[in-house]
Tab-separated table of C-alpha atoms in Angstrom:
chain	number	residue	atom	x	y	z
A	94	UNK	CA	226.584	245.609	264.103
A	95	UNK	CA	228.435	242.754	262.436
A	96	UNK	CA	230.258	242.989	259.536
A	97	UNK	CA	230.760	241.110	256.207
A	98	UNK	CA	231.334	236.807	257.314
A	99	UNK	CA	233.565	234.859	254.759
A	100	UNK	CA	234.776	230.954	255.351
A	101	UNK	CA	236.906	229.651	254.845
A	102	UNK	CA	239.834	231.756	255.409
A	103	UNK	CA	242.481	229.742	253.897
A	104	UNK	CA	242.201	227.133	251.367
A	105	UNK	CA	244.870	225.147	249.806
A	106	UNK	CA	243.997	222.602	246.868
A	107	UNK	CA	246.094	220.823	244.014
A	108	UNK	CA	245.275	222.495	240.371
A	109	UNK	CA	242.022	220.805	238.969
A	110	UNK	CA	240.270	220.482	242.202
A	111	UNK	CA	236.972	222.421	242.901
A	112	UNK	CA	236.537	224.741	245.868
A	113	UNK	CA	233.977	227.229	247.092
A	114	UNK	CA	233.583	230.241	249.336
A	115	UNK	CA	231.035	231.394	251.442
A	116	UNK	CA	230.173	235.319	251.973
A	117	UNK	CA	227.229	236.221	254.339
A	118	UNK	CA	226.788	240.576	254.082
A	119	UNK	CA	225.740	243.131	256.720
A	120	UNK	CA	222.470	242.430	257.362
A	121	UNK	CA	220.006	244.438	255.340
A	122	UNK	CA	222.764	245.158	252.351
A	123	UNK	CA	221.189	244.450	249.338
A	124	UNK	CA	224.040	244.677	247.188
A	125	UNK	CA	227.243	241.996	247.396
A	126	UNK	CA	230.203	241.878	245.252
A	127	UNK	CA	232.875	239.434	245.169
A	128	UNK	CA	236.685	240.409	244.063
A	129	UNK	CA	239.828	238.781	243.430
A	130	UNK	CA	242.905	240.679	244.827
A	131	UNK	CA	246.271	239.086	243.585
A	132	UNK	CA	248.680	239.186	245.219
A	133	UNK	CA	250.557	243.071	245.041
A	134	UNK	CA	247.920	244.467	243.036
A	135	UNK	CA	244.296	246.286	243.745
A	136	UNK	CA	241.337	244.209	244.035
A	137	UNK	CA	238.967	243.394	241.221
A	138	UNK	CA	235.494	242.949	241.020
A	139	UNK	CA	234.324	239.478	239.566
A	140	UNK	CA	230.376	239.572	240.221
A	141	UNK	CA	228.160	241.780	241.672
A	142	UNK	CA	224.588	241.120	242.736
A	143	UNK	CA	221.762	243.245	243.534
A	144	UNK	CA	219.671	241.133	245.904
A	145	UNK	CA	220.034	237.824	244.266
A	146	UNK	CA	219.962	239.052	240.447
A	147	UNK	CA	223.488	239.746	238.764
A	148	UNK	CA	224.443	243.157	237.747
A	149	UNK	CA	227.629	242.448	236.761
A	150	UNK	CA	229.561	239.645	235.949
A	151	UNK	CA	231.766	240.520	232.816
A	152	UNK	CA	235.122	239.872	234.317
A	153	UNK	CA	234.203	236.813	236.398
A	154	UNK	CA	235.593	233.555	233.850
A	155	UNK	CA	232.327	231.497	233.280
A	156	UNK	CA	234.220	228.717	232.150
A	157	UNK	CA	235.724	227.988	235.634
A	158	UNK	CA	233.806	230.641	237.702
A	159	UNK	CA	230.692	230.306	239.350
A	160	UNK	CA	228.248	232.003	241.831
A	161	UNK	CA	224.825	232.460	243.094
A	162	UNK	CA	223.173	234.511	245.835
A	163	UNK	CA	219.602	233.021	246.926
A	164	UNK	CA	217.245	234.013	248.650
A	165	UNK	CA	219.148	238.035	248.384
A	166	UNK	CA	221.656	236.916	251.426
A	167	UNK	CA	224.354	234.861	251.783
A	168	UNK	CA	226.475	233.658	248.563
A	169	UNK	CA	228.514	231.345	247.208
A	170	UNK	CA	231.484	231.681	244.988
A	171	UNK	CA	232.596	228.356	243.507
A	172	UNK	CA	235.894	227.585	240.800
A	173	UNK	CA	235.731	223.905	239.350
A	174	UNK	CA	238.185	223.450	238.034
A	175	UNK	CA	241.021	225.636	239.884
A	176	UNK	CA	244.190	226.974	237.852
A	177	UNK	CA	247.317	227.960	239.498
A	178	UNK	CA	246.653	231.486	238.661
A	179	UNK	CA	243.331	231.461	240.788
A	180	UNK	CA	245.709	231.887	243.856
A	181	UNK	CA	244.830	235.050	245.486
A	182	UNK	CA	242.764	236.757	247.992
A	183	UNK	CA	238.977	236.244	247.374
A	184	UNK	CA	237.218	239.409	249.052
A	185	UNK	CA	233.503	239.702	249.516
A	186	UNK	CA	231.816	243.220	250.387
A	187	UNK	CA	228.873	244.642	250.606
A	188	UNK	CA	226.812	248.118	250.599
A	189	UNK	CA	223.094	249.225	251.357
A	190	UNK	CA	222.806	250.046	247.517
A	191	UNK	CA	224.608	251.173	244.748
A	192	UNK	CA	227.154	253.690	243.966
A	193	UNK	CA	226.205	256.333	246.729
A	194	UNK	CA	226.941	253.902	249.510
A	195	UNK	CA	230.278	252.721	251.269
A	196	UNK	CA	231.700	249.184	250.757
A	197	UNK	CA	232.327	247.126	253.100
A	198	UNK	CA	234.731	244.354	253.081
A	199	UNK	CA	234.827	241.052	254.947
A	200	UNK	CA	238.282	239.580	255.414
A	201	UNK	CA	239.038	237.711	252.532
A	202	UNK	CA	239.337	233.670	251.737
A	203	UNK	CA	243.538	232.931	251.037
A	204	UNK	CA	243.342	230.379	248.072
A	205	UNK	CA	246.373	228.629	247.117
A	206	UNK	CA	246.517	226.399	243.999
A	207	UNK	CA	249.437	223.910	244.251
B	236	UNK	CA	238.634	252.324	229.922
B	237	UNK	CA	239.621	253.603	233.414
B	238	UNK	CA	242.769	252.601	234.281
B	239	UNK	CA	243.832	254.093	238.638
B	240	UNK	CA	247.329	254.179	239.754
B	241	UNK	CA	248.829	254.955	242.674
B	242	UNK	CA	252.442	256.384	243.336
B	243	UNK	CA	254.868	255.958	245.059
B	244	UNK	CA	254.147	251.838	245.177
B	245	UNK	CA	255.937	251.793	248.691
B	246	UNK	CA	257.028	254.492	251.453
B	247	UNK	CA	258.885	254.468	254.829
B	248	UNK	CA	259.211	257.936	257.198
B	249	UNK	CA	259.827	258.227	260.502
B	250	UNK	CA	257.224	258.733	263.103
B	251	UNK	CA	255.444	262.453	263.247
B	252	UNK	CA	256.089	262.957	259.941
B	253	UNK	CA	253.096	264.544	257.546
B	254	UNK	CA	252.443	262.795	254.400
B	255	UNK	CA	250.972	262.447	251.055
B	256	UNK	CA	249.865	259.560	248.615
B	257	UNK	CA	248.865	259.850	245.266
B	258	UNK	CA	246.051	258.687	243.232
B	259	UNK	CA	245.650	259.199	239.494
B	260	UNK	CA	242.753	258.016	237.325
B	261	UNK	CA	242.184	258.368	233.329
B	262	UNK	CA	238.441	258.676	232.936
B	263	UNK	CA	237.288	261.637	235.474
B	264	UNK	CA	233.920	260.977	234.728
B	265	UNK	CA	233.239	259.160	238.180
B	266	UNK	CA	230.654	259.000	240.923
B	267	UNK	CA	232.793	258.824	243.388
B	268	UNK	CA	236.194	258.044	245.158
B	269	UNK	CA	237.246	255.672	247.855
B	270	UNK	CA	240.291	255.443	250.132
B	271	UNK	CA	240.936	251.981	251.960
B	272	UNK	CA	243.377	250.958	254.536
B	273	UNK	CA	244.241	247.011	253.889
B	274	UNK	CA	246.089	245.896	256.671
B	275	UNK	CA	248.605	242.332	256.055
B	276	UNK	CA	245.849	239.432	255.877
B	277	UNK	CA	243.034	241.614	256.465
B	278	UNK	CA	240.046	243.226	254.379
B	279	UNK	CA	239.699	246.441	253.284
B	280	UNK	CA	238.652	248.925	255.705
B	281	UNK	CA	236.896	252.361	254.667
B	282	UNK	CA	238.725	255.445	255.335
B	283	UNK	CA	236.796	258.139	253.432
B	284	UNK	CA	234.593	258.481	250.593
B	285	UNK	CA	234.647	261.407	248.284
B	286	UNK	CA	231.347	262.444	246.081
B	287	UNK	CA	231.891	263.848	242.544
B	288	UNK	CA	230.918	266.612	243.793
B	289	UNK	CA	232.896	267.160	246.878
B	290	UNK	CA	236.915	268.245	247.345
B	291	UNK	CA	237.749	267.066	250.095
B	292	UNK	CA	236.671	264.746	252.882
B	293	UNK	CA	238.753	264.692	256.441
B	294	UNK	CA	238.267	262.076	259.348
B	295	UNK	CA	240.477	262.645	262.443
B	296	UNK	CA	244.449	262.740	261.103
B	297	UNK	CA	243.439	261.841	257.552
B	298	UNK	CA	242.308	264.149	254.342
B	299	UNK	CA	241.291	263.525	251.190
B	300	UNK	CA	240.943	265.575	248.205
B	301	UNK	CA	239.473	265.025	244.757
B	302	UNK	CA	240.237	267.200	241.898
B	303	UNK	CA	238.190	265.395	238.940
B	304	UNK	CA	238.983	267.644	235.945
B	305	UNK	CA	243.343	266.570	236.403
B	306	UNK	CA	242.149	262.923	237.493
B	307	UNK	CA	243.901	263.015	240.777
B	308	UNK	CA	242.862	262.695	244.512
B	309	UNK	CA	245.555	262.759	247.131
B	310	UNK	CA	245.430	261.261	250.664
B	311	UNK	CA	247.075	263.499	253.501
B	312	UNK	CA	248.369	261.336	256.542
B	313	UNK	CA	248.893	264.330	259.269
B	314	UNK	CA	251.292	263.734	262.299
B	315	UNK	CA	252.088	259.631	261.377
B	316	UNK	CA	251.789	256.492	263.811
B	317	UNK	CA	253.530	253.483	263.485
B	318	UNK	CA	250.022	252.164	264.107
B	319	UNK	CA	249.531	253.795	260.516
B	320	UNK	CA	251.701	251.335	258.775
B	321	UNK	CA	249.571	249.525	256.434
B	322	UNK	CA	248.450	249.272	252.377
B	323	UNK	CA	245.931	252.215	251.273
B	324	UNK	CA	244.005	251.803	248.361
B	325	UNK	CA	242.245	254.029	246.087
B	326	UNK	CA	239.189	252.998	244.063
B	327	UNK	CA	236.774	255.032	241.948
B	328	UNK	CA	232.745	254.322	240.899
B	329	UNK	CA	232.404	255.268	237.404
B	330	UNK	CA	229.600	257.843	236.077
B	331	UNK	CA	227.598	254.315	235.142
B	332	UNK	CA	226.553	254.547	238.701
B	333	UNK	CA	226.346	250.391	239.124
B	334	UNK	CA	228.862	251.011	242.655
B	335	UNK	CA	231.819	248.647	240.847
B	336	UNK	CA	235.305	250.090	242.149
B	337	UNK	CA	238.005	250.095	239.814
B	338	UNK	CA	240.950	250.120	242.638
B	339	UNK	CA	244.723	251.322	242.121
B	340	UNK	CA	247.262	248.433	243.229
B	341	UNK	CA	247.715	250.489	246.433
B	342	UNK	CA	250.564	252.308	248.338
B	343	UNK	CA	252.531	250.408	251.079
B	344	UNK	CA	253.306	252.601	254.064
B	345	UNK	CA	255.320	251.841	256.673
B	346	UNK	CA	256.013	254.579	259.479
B	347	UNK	CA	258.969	253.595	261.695
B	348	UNK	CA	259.012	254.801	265.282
């Protein structure tokens, strides 16, 4: 079975510039989350979507922040403009459901604001 | 709001040694309670998951036990590899049930042969 897909793996952009990320779950997940892991500390969620509506999106910054999942499959995280502090590890995951079901975690996009 | 730390932040033993990290959380009304293994430059990858309702969960080497009224859950690393040299993470679901993991920032391990 494949797992969670994520491209790029490494990005590298000067402040200001716009960049987006590309997630594609385990086939027949409905839910997806996307977290931001900094570096030394614990990942943390930003969105969450339960087949392409949004469940949760009250830490993800909506000025700057963006994302969408259509059609209930792939999605797309997008940050216009990027901050230095948006460097970090951008981790997608997903799980057959909610909170009764495993996580499981793709291998992360490496941003790096210069 | 729940708040998860882990302790110690970083650990070294020599190989065959048994071990134990710590997990501590401040609301214990969870679902449930997650242990990852993140290895450098990689994704999280699922080691156990613990129900509300369960104490313990054990896979191969590894055990994992939840006591919910003290807030704590321990990970128990039996006979260690260096192949078990890696970041492990513990996240808990809150009672809302919505699957969002609130994670600790994670223990380092390293197990020298």
């Amino acid at each position: 079975e494949a797992g969670v897909a994520q491209s790029p793996r490494y990005k590298i952009i000067e402040k200001r510039q716009s960049v987006a990320f590309w997630c594609n779950p385990i086939s027949g997940h409905a839910t997806l989350y996307w977290y931001q892991q900094i570096l030394g500390q614990g990942p943390k969620l930003l969105i969450q979507f339960q087949n392409n509506g949004v469940v949760d999106d009250s830490q993800l910054p909506k000025d700057r922040f963006s994302a969408e999942r259509l059609k209930g499959v792939d999605s797309t995280l997008k940050i216009q403009p990027a901050k230095l502090e948006d460097s970090a590890v951008y981790l997608c995951a997903s799980s057959l459901g909610t909170a009764v079901n495993e996580q499981f975690f793709g291998p992360g996009t490496r941003l790096t604001v210069l | 709001k729940q708040e998860v730390t882990q302790i110690p932040a970083a650990l070294s033993v020599p190989e065959g040694e048994n071990l134990v990290l710590n997990c501590s959380f401040t609301d214990s009304a969870i679902y449930n309670l997650q242990w990852f293994r993140q290895d450098p430059g990689k994704g999280l990858t699922s080691l156990l998951l613990i129900q509300s309702s369960q104490r313990e969960q054990t896979s191969g080497r590894l055990n994992a036990s939840l006591d919910k009224s003290s807030g704590r859950s321990t990970l128990y690393i039996a006979a260690s590899q260096p192949g078990d040299s890696a970041t492990y993470l513990c996240a808990v679901c809150g009672s809302s049930n919505t699957g969002k993991l609130i994670f600790g920032q994670g223990t380092t391990l390293q197990v020298k042969p």
